[in-house]
GROMACS .gro file of C-alpha atoms in nm:
model
  397
    1MET     CA    1   0.029  -0.010   0.051
    2PRO     CA    2   0.155   0.346  -0.078
    3GLY     CA    3   0.174   0.589   0.246
    4GLY     CA    4   0.380   0.554   0.524
    5GLY     CA    5   0.176   0.740   0.716
    6VAL     CA    6  -0.017   0.711   1.041
    7ILE     CA    7  -0.336   0.550   0.758
    8GLY     CA    8  -0.125   0.306   0.640
    9CYS     CA    9   0.096   0.191   0.907
   10SER     CA   10  -0.282   0.142   1.112
   11THR     CA   11  -0.426  -0.033   0.780
   12ALA     CA   12  -0.103  -0.283   0.802
   13TYR     CA   13  -0.143  -0.311   1.197
   14PHE     CA   14  -0.484  -0.463   1.157
   15LEU     CA   15  -0.458  -0.661   0.821
   16THR     CA   16  -0.200  -0.837   1.010
   17ARG     CA   17  -0.388  -0.875   1.338
   18HIS     CA   18  -0.657  -0.974   1.180
   19SER     CA   19  -0.834  -1.357   1.228
   20LEU     CA   20  -0.835  -1.429   0.896
   21TYR     CA   21  -0.475  -1.293   0.825
   22ASN     CA   22  -0.259  -1.569   0.708
   23PRO     CA   23   0.111  -1.475   0.645
   24LYS     CA   24   0.175  -1.789   0.450
   25ILE     CA   25  -0.055  -1.694   0.144
   26HIS     CA   26  -0.126  -1.301   0.262
   27SER     CA   27   0.213  -1.067   0.188
   28VAL     CA   28   0.089  -0.663   0.367
   29ILE     CA   29   0.382  -0.442   0.190
   30ILE     CA   30   0.373  -0.040   0.356
   31LEU     CA   31   0.578   0.166   0.069
   32GLU     CA   32   0.646   0.459   0.161
   33ALA     CA   33   0.891   0.718  -0.085
   34SER     CA   34   1.077   0.893   0.218
   35GLN     CA   35   1.052   0.731   0.586
   36ILE     CA   36   0.777   0.597   0.805
   37ALA     CA   37   0.616   0.914   0.890
   38GLY     CA   38   0.775   1.131   0.752
   39GLY     CA   39   0.494   1.389   0.640
   40SER     CA   40   0.216   1.500   0.862
   41SER     CA   41   0.197   1.190   1.037
   42GLY     CA   42   0.509   1.327   1.207
   43LYS     CA   43   0.429   1.656   1.259
   44ALA     CA   44   0.111   1.682   1.366
   45GLY     CA   45  -0.021   1.769   1.722
   46GLY     CA   46  -0.142   1.424   1.835
   47LEU     CA   47  -0.506   1.541   1.969
   48LEU     CA   48  -0.754   1.269   2.026
   49ALA     CA   49  -1.145   1.298   2.072
   50GLU     CA   50  -1.442   1.110   2.094
   51TRP     CA   51  -1.588   1.461   2.005
   52ALA     CA   52  -1.434   1.434   1.689
   53THR     CA   53  -1.575   1.462   1.338
   54PRO     CA   54  -1.715   1.238   1.168
   55LYS     CA   55  -1.915   1.119   1.400
   56CYS     CA   56  -1.992   0.769   1.220
   57LEU     CA   57  -1.548   0.728   1.288
   58ALA     CA   58  -1.476   0.910   1.574
   59PRO     CA   59  -1.597   0.730   1.886
   60LEU     CA   60  -1.457   0.401   1.740
   61SER     CA   61  -1.124   0.554   1.679
   62PHE     CA   62  -1.105   0.717   2.028
   63LYS     CA   63  -1.202   0.398   2.166
   64THR     CA   64  -0.927   0.199   1.941
   65HIS     CA   65  -0.627   0.482   2.027
   66GLY     CA   66  -0.701   0.343   2.415
   67GLU     CA   67  -0.739  -0.055   2.318
   68LEU     CA   68  -0.396  -0.018   2.128
   69ALA     CA   69  -0.201   0.175   2.460
   70LYS     CA   70  -0.305  -0.100   2.693
   71GLU     CA   71  -0.206  -0.338   2.430
   72HIS     CA   72   0.111  -0.255   2.404
   73GLY     CA   73   0.241   0.037   2.653
   74GLY     CA   74   0.176   0.306   2.470
   75ASP     CA   75   0.227   0.563   2.811
   76LYS     CA   76   0.549   0.507   2.816
   77ILE     CA   77   0.644   0.425   2.383
   78TRP     CA   78   0.393   0.764   2.191
   79GLY     CA   79   0.275   0.943   2.470
   80TYR     CA   80  -0.072   0.797   2.513
   81ARG     CA   81  -0.251   0.968   2.827
   82SER     CA   82  -0.595   1.151   2.890
   83VAL     CA   83  -0.591   1.550   2.865
   84TYR     CA   84  -0.806   1.857   2.875
   85CYS     CA   85  -0.870   2.065   2.581
   86ALA     CA   86  -1.019   2.429   2.624
   87ASP     CA   87  -1.032   2.714   2.419
   88VAL     CA   88  -0.946   3.045   2.626
   89THR     CA   89  -0.920   3.356   2.548
   90LEU     CA   90  -0.482   3.528   2.636
   91GLN     CA   91  -0.385   3.851   2.691
   92ALA     CA   92   0.052   3.895   2.607
   93GLN     CA   93   0.191   4.025   2.887
   94ASP     CA   94   0.533   4.236   2.945
   95LEU     CA   95   0.817   4.032   2.946
   96ASP     CA   96   1.023   4.266   3.140
   97ASN     CA   97   0.808   4.233   3.456
   98VAL     CA   98   0.762   3.849   3.342
   99ALA     CA   99   0.983   3.780   3.743
  100SER     CA  100   0.724   3.959   3.934
  101MET     CA  101   0.476   3.807   3.748
  102VAL     CA  102   0.532   3.491   3.830
  103ASN     CA  103   0.583   3.532   4.221
  104GLU     CA  104   0.203   3.608   4.186
  105VAL     CA  105   0.125   3.295   4.033
  106LYS     CA  106   0.072   3.141   4.339
  107GLU     CA  107  -0.150   3.371   4.485
  108GLU     CA  108  -0.391   3.481   4.188
  109HIS     CA  109  -0.488   3.080   4.160
  110LYS     CA  110  -0.576   3.088   4.582
  111GLU     CA  111  -0.792   3.398   4.514
  112SER     CA  112  -0.987   3.223   4.195
  113SER     CA  113  -1.017   2.850   4.312
  114THR     CA  114  -1.368   2.924   4.192
  115SER     CA  115  -1.384   3.095   3.879
  116GLU     CA  116  -1.378   2.835   3.545
  117VAL     CA  117  -0.959   2.848   3.525
  118PRO     CA  118  -0.845   2.579   3.688
  119LEU     CA  119  -0.571   2.557   3.946
  120ASP     CA  120  -0.382   2.323   3.805
  121LEU     CA  121  -0.337   2.537   3.501
  122ASP     CA  122  -0.020   2.684   3.672
  123TRP     CA  123   0.191   2.767   3.328
  124LEU     CA  124   0.080   3.062   3.199
  125LEU     CA  125   0.166   3.395   3.322
  126PRO     CA  126  -0.088   3.590   3.586
  127GLY     CA  127  -0.353   3.785   3.442
  128SER     CA  128  -0.316   3.617   3.080
  129ILE     CA  129  -0.613   3.445   3.112
  130LYS     CA  130  -0.942   3.574   3.023
  131SER     CA  131  -1.174   3.329   2.976
  132TYR     CA  132  -1.184   2.986   2.974
  133THR     CA  133  -1.437   2.772   2.817
  134LYS     CA  134  -1.417   2.430   2.879
  135VAL     CA  135  -1.369   2.146   2.533
  136GLY     CA  136  -1.286   1.832   2.632
  137ASN     CA  137  -1.198   1.642   2.955
  138PRO     CA  138  -1.001   1.309   3.017
  139HIS     CA  139  -1.319   1.122   2.949
  140ASN     CA  140  -1.322   1.190   2.615
  141SER     CA  141  -0.964   1.359   2.526
  142GLY     CA  142  -0.616   1.258   2.470
  143GLN     CA  143  -0.301   1.273   2.319
  144VAL     CA  144   0.020   1.076   2.130
  145ASN     CA  145   0.366   1.165   2.042
  146PRO     CA  146   0.223   1.121   1.591
  147SER     CA  147   0.534   1.023   1.538
  148ALA     CA  148   0.632   0.776   1.800
  149PHE     CA  149   0.285   0.637   1.726
  150THR     CA  150   0.302   0.597   1.385
  151GLU     CA  151   0.688   0.485   1.382
  152THR     CA  152   0.531   0.208   1.633
  153LEU     CA  153   0.195   0.069   1.471
  154ALA     CA  154   0.471  -0.011   1.122
  155HIS     CA  155   0.691  -0.154   1.356
  156LEU     CA  156   0.398  -0.418   1.518
  157ALA     CA  157   0.290  -0.443   1.184
  158LYS     CA  158   0.655  -0.593   1.118
  159GLU     CA  159   0.604  -0.821   1.345
  160LYS     CA  160   0.366  -0.982   1.227
  161GLY     CA  161   0.479  -1.057   0.831
  162ALA     CA  162   0.441  -0.664   0.722
  163GLU     CA  163   0.695  -0.555   0.496
  164VAL     CA  164   0.843  -0.186   0.452
  165ILE     CA  165   0.971  -0.097   0.090
  166ILE     CA  166   1.141   0.250   0.065
  167GLY     CA  167   1.027   0.342  -0.350
  168THR     CA  168   0.878   0.626  -0.461
  169ALA     CA  169   0.534   0.514  -0.648
  170THR     CA  170   0.515   0.582  -0.990
  171ALA     CA  171   0.180   0.400  -1.173
  172ILE     CA  172  -0.087   0.150  -1.035
  173ASN     CA  173  -0.125  -0.155  -1.343
  174TYR     CA  174  -0.439  -0.211  -1.445
  175ARG     CA  175  -0.594  -0.574  -1.594
  176ASP     CA  176  -0.646  -0.564  -1.962
  177ASN     CA  177  -0.953  -0.514  -1.980
  178ASN     CA  178  -0.973  -0.189  -1.653
  179SER     CA  179  -1.140  -0.446  -1.484
  180GLY     CA  180  -0.925  -0.449  -1.190
  181ILE     CA  181  -0.565  -0.383  -1.022
  182SER     CA  182  -0.263  -0.592  -1.120
  183SER     CA  183   0.033  -0.489  -0.972
  184ILE     CA  184   0.180  -0.077  -0.867
  185THR     CA  185   0.504   0.042  -1.001
  186TYR     CA  186   0.765   0.255  -0.797
  187THR     CA  187   1.101   0.377  -0.809
  188GLN     CA  188   1.404   0.314  -0.596
  189ASN     CA  189   1.700   0.413  -0.622
  190GLY     CA  190   1.655   0.524  -0.943
  191THR     CA  191   1.529   0.177  -1.068
  192SER     CA  192   1.209   0.141  -1.187
  193LYS     CA  193   1.061  -0.191  -0.987
  194THR     CA  194   0.681  -0.355  -1.011
  195LEU     CA  195   0.518  -0.539  -0.753
  196PRO     CA  196   0.244  -0.825  -0.855
  197ALA     CA  197  -0.064  -0.672  -0.614
  198THR     CA  198  -0.434  -0.853  -0.559
  199ASP     CA  199  -0.551  -0.514  -0.360
  200ILE     CA  200  -0.355  -0.157  -0.291
  201VAL     CA  201  -0.449   0.123  -0.032
  202LEU     CA  202  -0.407   0.370  -0.134
  203ALA     CA  203  -0.344   0.622   0.178
  204ALA     CA  204  -0.094   0.839   0.065
  205GLY     CA  205  -0.273   1.142   0.233
  206PRO     CA  206  -0.167   1.461  -0.039
  207TRP     CA  207  -0.023   1.307  -0.306
  208THR     CA  208  -0.283   1.020  -0.326
  209PRO     CA  209  -0.442   1.202  -0.656
  210LYS     CA  210  -0.093   1.198  -0.792
  211LEU     CA  211  -0.156   0.822  -0.851
  212PHE     CA  212  -0.507   0.783  -0.823
  213PRO     CA  213  -0.648   1.126  -1.013
  214PRO     CA  214  -0.976   1.060  -0.944
  215THR     CA  215  -0.969   1.119  -0.590
  216LYS     CA  216  -1.004   1.480  -0.625
  217LEU     CA  217  -0.837   1.710  -0.251
  218GLY     CA  218  -0.839   1.985  -0.263
  219HIS     CA  219  -0.483   2.202  -0.254
  220PRO     CA  220  -0.336   2.099   0.054
  221PRO     CA  221  -0.275   2.341   0.318
  222ARG     CA  222   0.077   2.367   0.474
  223GLY     CA  223   0.082   2.386   0.875
  224HIS     CA  224   0.389   2.456   1.087
  225SER     CA  225   0.500   2.388   1.431
  226ILE     CA  226   0.739   2.396   1.699
  227VAL     CA  227   0.877   2.124   1.977
  228ILE     CA  228   0.989   2.343   2.266
  229ARG     CA  229   1.180   2.157   2.611
  230PRO     CA  230   0.941   2.351   2.857
  231SER     CA  231   1.175   2.430   3.167
  232ARG     CA  232   0.940   2.208   3.372
  233ASP     CA  233   0.684   2.018   3.319
  234LEU     CA  234   0.343   2.102   3.225
  235SER     CA  235  -0.045   2.002   3.358
  236PRO     CA  236  -0.186   1.827   3.030
  237TYR     CA  237  -0.438   2.122   2.940
  238VAL     CA  238  -0.476   2.162   2.523
  239LEU     CA  239  -0.535   2.481   2.471
  240PHE     CA  240  -0.676   2.643   2.159
  241PRO     CA  241  -0.605   3.005   2.228
  242THR     CA  242  -0.730   3.355   2.118
  243ILE     CA  243  -0.414   3.590   2.184
  244SER     CA  244  -0.455   3.972   2.181
  245ALA     CA  245  -0.172   4.219   2.295
  246PRO     CA  246  -0.268   4.452   2.584
  247GLU     CA  247  -0.362   4.762   2.466
  248ASN     CA  248  -0.057   5.059   2.392
  249SER     CA  249   0.175   4.773   2.399
  250SER     CA  250   0.465   4.753   2.139
  251LEU     CA  251   0.413   4.397   2.094
  252PRO     CA  252   0.355   4.286   1.720
  253ASN     CA  253   0.097   4.136   1.584
  254LEU     CA  254   0.059   3.789   1.717
  255LEU     CA  255  -0.081   3.469   1.622
  256SER     CA  256  -0.274   3.227   1.858
  257PRO     CA  257  -0.099   2.900   1.808
  258GLU     CA  258  -0.232   2.606   1.958
  259ILE     CA  259  -0.033   2.441   2.284
  260TYR     CA  260  -0.044   2.048   2.346
  261PRO     CA  261   0.190   1.990   2.603
  262ARG     CA  262   0.317   1.632   2.592
  263PRO     CA  263   0.528   1.354   2.840
  264GLY     CA  264   0.778   1.171   2.762
  265ASP     CA  265   0.806   0.879   2.491
  266LYS     CA  266   1.012   0.679   2.327
  267ILE     CA  267   1.141   0.962   2.123
  268HIS     CA  268   1.215   1.230   2.413
  269SER     CA  269   1.229   1.121   2.742
  270SER     CA  270   1.140   1.396   2.879
  271SER     CA  271   0.820   1.647   2.893
  272THR     CA  272   0.841   1.926   2.528
  273VAL     CA  273   0.494   2.074   2.399
  274TYR     CA  274   0.380   2.109   2.095
  275ALA     CA  275   0.284   2.404   1.922
  276CYS     CA  276   0.133   2.514   1.580
  277GLY     CA  277  -0.009   2.788   1.396
  278PRO     CA  278  -0.304   2.893   1.107
  279ASP     CA  279  -0.228   2.694   0.816
  280ASP     CA  280  -0.160   2.859   0.453
  281TYR     CA  281  -0.164   2.771   0.083
  282GLU     CA  282   0.130   2.987   0.018
  283VAL     CA  283   0.378   2.719  -0.149
  284PRO     CA  284   0.260   2.433  -0.356
  285LEU     CA  285   0.297   1.990  -0.231
  286PRO     CA  286   0.609   1.888  -0.335
  287ASP     CA  287   0.740   1.546  -0.505
  288SER     CA  288   0.757   1.399  -0.143
  289THR     CA  289   0.738   1.512   0.195
  290ALA     CA  290   1.172   1.484   0.233
  291ASN     CA  291   1.146   1.795   0.060
  292VAL     CA  292   0.848   1.985   0.239
  293ALA     CA  293   0.965   2.338   0.251
  294ILE     CA  294   1.001   2.515   0.611
  295ASP     CA  295   0.903   2.958   0.676
  296GLU     CA  296   1.174   2.959   0.916
  297GLN     CA  297   0.983   3.309   0.971
  298LYS     CA  298   0.641   3.131   1.067
  299CYS     CA  299   0.795   2.918   1.323
  300ASP     CA  300   0.963   3.211   1.459
  301ASP     CA  301   0.616   3.409   1.506
  302ILE     CA  302   0.469   3.064   1.670
  303SER     CA  303   0.724   3.080   1.928
  304LYS     CA  304   0.712   3.492   1.989
  305ALA     CA  305   0.339   3.446   2.016
  306ILE     CA  306   0.350   3.124   2.317
  307ALA     CA  307   0.664   3.311   2.475
  308VAL     CA  308   0.455   3.662   2.554
  309ILE     CA  309   0.159   3.367   2.765
  310SER     CA  310   0.401   3.157   2.980
  311ASN     CA  311   0.714   3.205   3.102
  312THR     CA  312   0.786   2.825   3.148
  313LEU     CA  313   0.752   2.798   2.745
  314HIS     CA  314   0.941   3.137   2.689
  315GLU     CA  315   1.239   3.010   2.926
  316GLY     CA  316   1.207   2.670   2.709
  317GLU     CA  317   1.460   2.516   2.443
  318ILE     CA  318   1.311   2.565   2.071
  319ILE     CA  319   1.419   2.211   1.971
  320THR     CA  320   1.211   2.151   1.627
  321LYS     CA  321   1.059   2.330   1.355
  322GLN     CA  322   0.904   2.158   1.092
  323ALA     CA  323   0.618   2.196   0.831
  324CYS     CA  324   0.368   1.966   0.696
  325TYR     CA  325   0.087   1.906   0.486
  326LYS     CA  326  -0.266   1.790   0.559
  327PRO     CA  327  -0.484   1.555   0.290
  328GLN     CA  328  -0.796   1.786   0.299
  329ILE     CA  329  -1.067   1.735   0.044
  330ARG     CA  330  -1.177   2.112   0.112
  331PRO     CA  331  -1.195   2.427   0.336
  332HIS     CA  332  -1.413   2.398   0.565
  333GLU     CA  333  -1.582   2.480   0.913
  334GLU     CA  334  -1.472   2.386   1.257
  335ASP     CA  335  -1.725   2.091   1.316
  336GLU     CA  336  -1.864   2.015   0.980
  337GLU     CA  337  -1.839   1.682   0.820
  338VAL     CA  338  -1.589   1.668   0.507
  339GLY     CA  339  -1.441   1.316   0.486
  340PRO     CA  340  -1.220   1.114   0.496
  341ILE     CA  341  -1.257   0.916   0.264
  342VAL     CA  342  -1.240   0.544   0.284
  343GLY     CA  343  -1.343   0.227   0.131
  344PRO     CA  344  -1.315   0.086  -0.250
  345THR     CA  345  -1.270   0.294  -0.513
  346GLY     CA  346  -1.492   0.090  -0.776
  347VAL     CA  347  -1.185  -0.078  -0.975
  348GLN     CA  348  -1.180  -0.408  -0.805
  349GLY     CA  349  -0.883  -0.407  -0.586
  350LEU     CA  350  -0.855  -0.058  -0.544
  351TRP     CA  351  -0.930   0.077  -0.241
  352ILE     CA  352  -0.826   0.449  -0.058
  353ALA     CA  353  -0.809   0.620   0.269
  354THR     CA  354  -0.714   0.922   0.261
  355GLY     CA  355  -0.884   1.340   0.326
  356HIS     CA  356  -0.868   1.335   0.681
  357ASP     CA  357  -0.731   1.668   0.718
  358GLU     CA  358  -0.715   1.758   1.103
  359TRP     CA  359  -0.796   1.446   1.214
  360GLY     CA  360  -0.570   1.210   1.111
  361ILE     CA  361  -0.428   1.042   1.393
  362GLN     CA  362  -0.710   1.085   1.623
  363ASN     CA  363  -0.871   0.868   1.289
  364ALA     CA  364  -0.603   0.612   1.185
  365PRO     CA  365  -0.678   0.348   1.393
  366GLY     CA  366  -1.080   0.336   1.355
  367THR     CA  367  -0.964   0.367   0.952
  368GLY     CA  368  -0.710   0.097   0.953
  369LEU     CA  369  -0.958  -0.145   1.173
  370VAL     CA  370  -1.239  -0.106   0.909
  371MET     CA  371  -0.998  -0.096   0.610
  372SER     CA  372  -0.905  -0.452   0.699
  373GLU     CA  373  -1.234  -0.556   0.731
  374MET     CA  374  -1.327  -0.442   0.405
  375ILE     CA  375  -1.056  -0.643   0.235
  376LEU     CA  376  -1.052  -0.972   0.462
  377GLU     CA  377  -1.423  -0.957   0.533
  378GLY     CA  378  -1.579  -0.776   0.248
  379GLU     CA  379  -1.726  -0.516   0.484
  380ALA     CA  380  -1.664  -0.325   0.827
  381ARG     CA  381  -1.826  -0.458   1.113
  382SER     CA  382  -1.709  -0.188   1.378
  383ALA     CA  383  -1.895   0.051   1.248
  384ASP     CA  384  -2.123   0.179   0.971
  385VAL     CA  385  -1.915   0.404   0.783
  386GLY     CA  386  -2.148   0.421   0.417
  387SER     CA  387  -2.082   0.823   0.457
  388LEU     CA  388  -1.742   0.794   0.359
  389ASP     CA  389  -1.781   0.529   0.076
  390PRO     CA  390  -1.535   0.687  -0.244
  391LYS     CA  391  -1.806   0.701  -0.453
  392TYR     CA  392  -1.920   1.036  -0.307
  393PHE     CA  393  -1.581   1.193  -0.320
  394LEU     CA  394  -1.458   1.036  -0.603
  395LYS     CA  395  -1.464   1.193  -0.950
  396TRP     CA  396  -1.458   1.090  -1.272
  397ASP     CA  397  -1.318   1.239  -1.605
   0.00000   0.00000   0.00000
């Protein structure tokens, strides 16, 4: 299957765990152009939410995340944990007064013990929180380090017989009468090779239309993010802020980055903080995840914004600056259900799983599970995902 991101690796994992899978007669191959989790699967925020979209898939996937973490030690390996989520209105603070502000934190929290702001959300500067609205709680919200999660799924699939090939898929080959697929061609170190196949799962994210043009995804948005090693551990609050500068302030216009404190995992032994800025559509999709352009200024703007609302983040060390593209069917409103595309294409043996947009990490286990059921049993049994049928999204010329 072309695509070594979280969707492809999840599908491979569940295929190799299915009761009908037989490694003596079945061959599961992940075909990846650059590296496992090289795109958004390694650079996303990793938020999990039972309240995500689409409603036909999100609850199953959220539940499956928990089951995977319990079975494979996800809390230690890929940083799985429950979190709180909130929309917050924040006012930036003057960094010249940070020292005196920090001394006020405990006293301010004592005085606000009856307010809606949780007492253990103690890593924002005093006076910065103007409003706090709950979005998620530990019963319906969680997180993972997406890179560690995806890499582990690939490793677990390989343990059961799957294979990972690093090569760039270039063409799907069809039988003479175009009634079904016969093989897939890819290049590796400048050499063209062909793999025979009975089934191909297109899970190449925003690159999927290059292999199968009827997949009409929109121009993919690029998102920038940074990872910080904070000066201390932060309580598990994922924040969706609106940040403003004080009146008559010399602070420039500020972004409002999403903020995700993370526990330690197999990649980072100590806690980190992930922060991401808004999407942009300025740069066309490159030929692979290895060639995604990073705009240093966009990363710096994220850093500047979070530094003026948290001394812990201000004192932290930036350890990663990165960018990635998301597979988006079209721009949409928050909570509007648009895809993903999951199921048979109408061509025998050709399947598709893409268009997950901002909920790719969250919905990957559910997608992989129902894809394995469709391929090996002929239908999805764990969830009714009929509304995600490719027939509603594919456009044949």
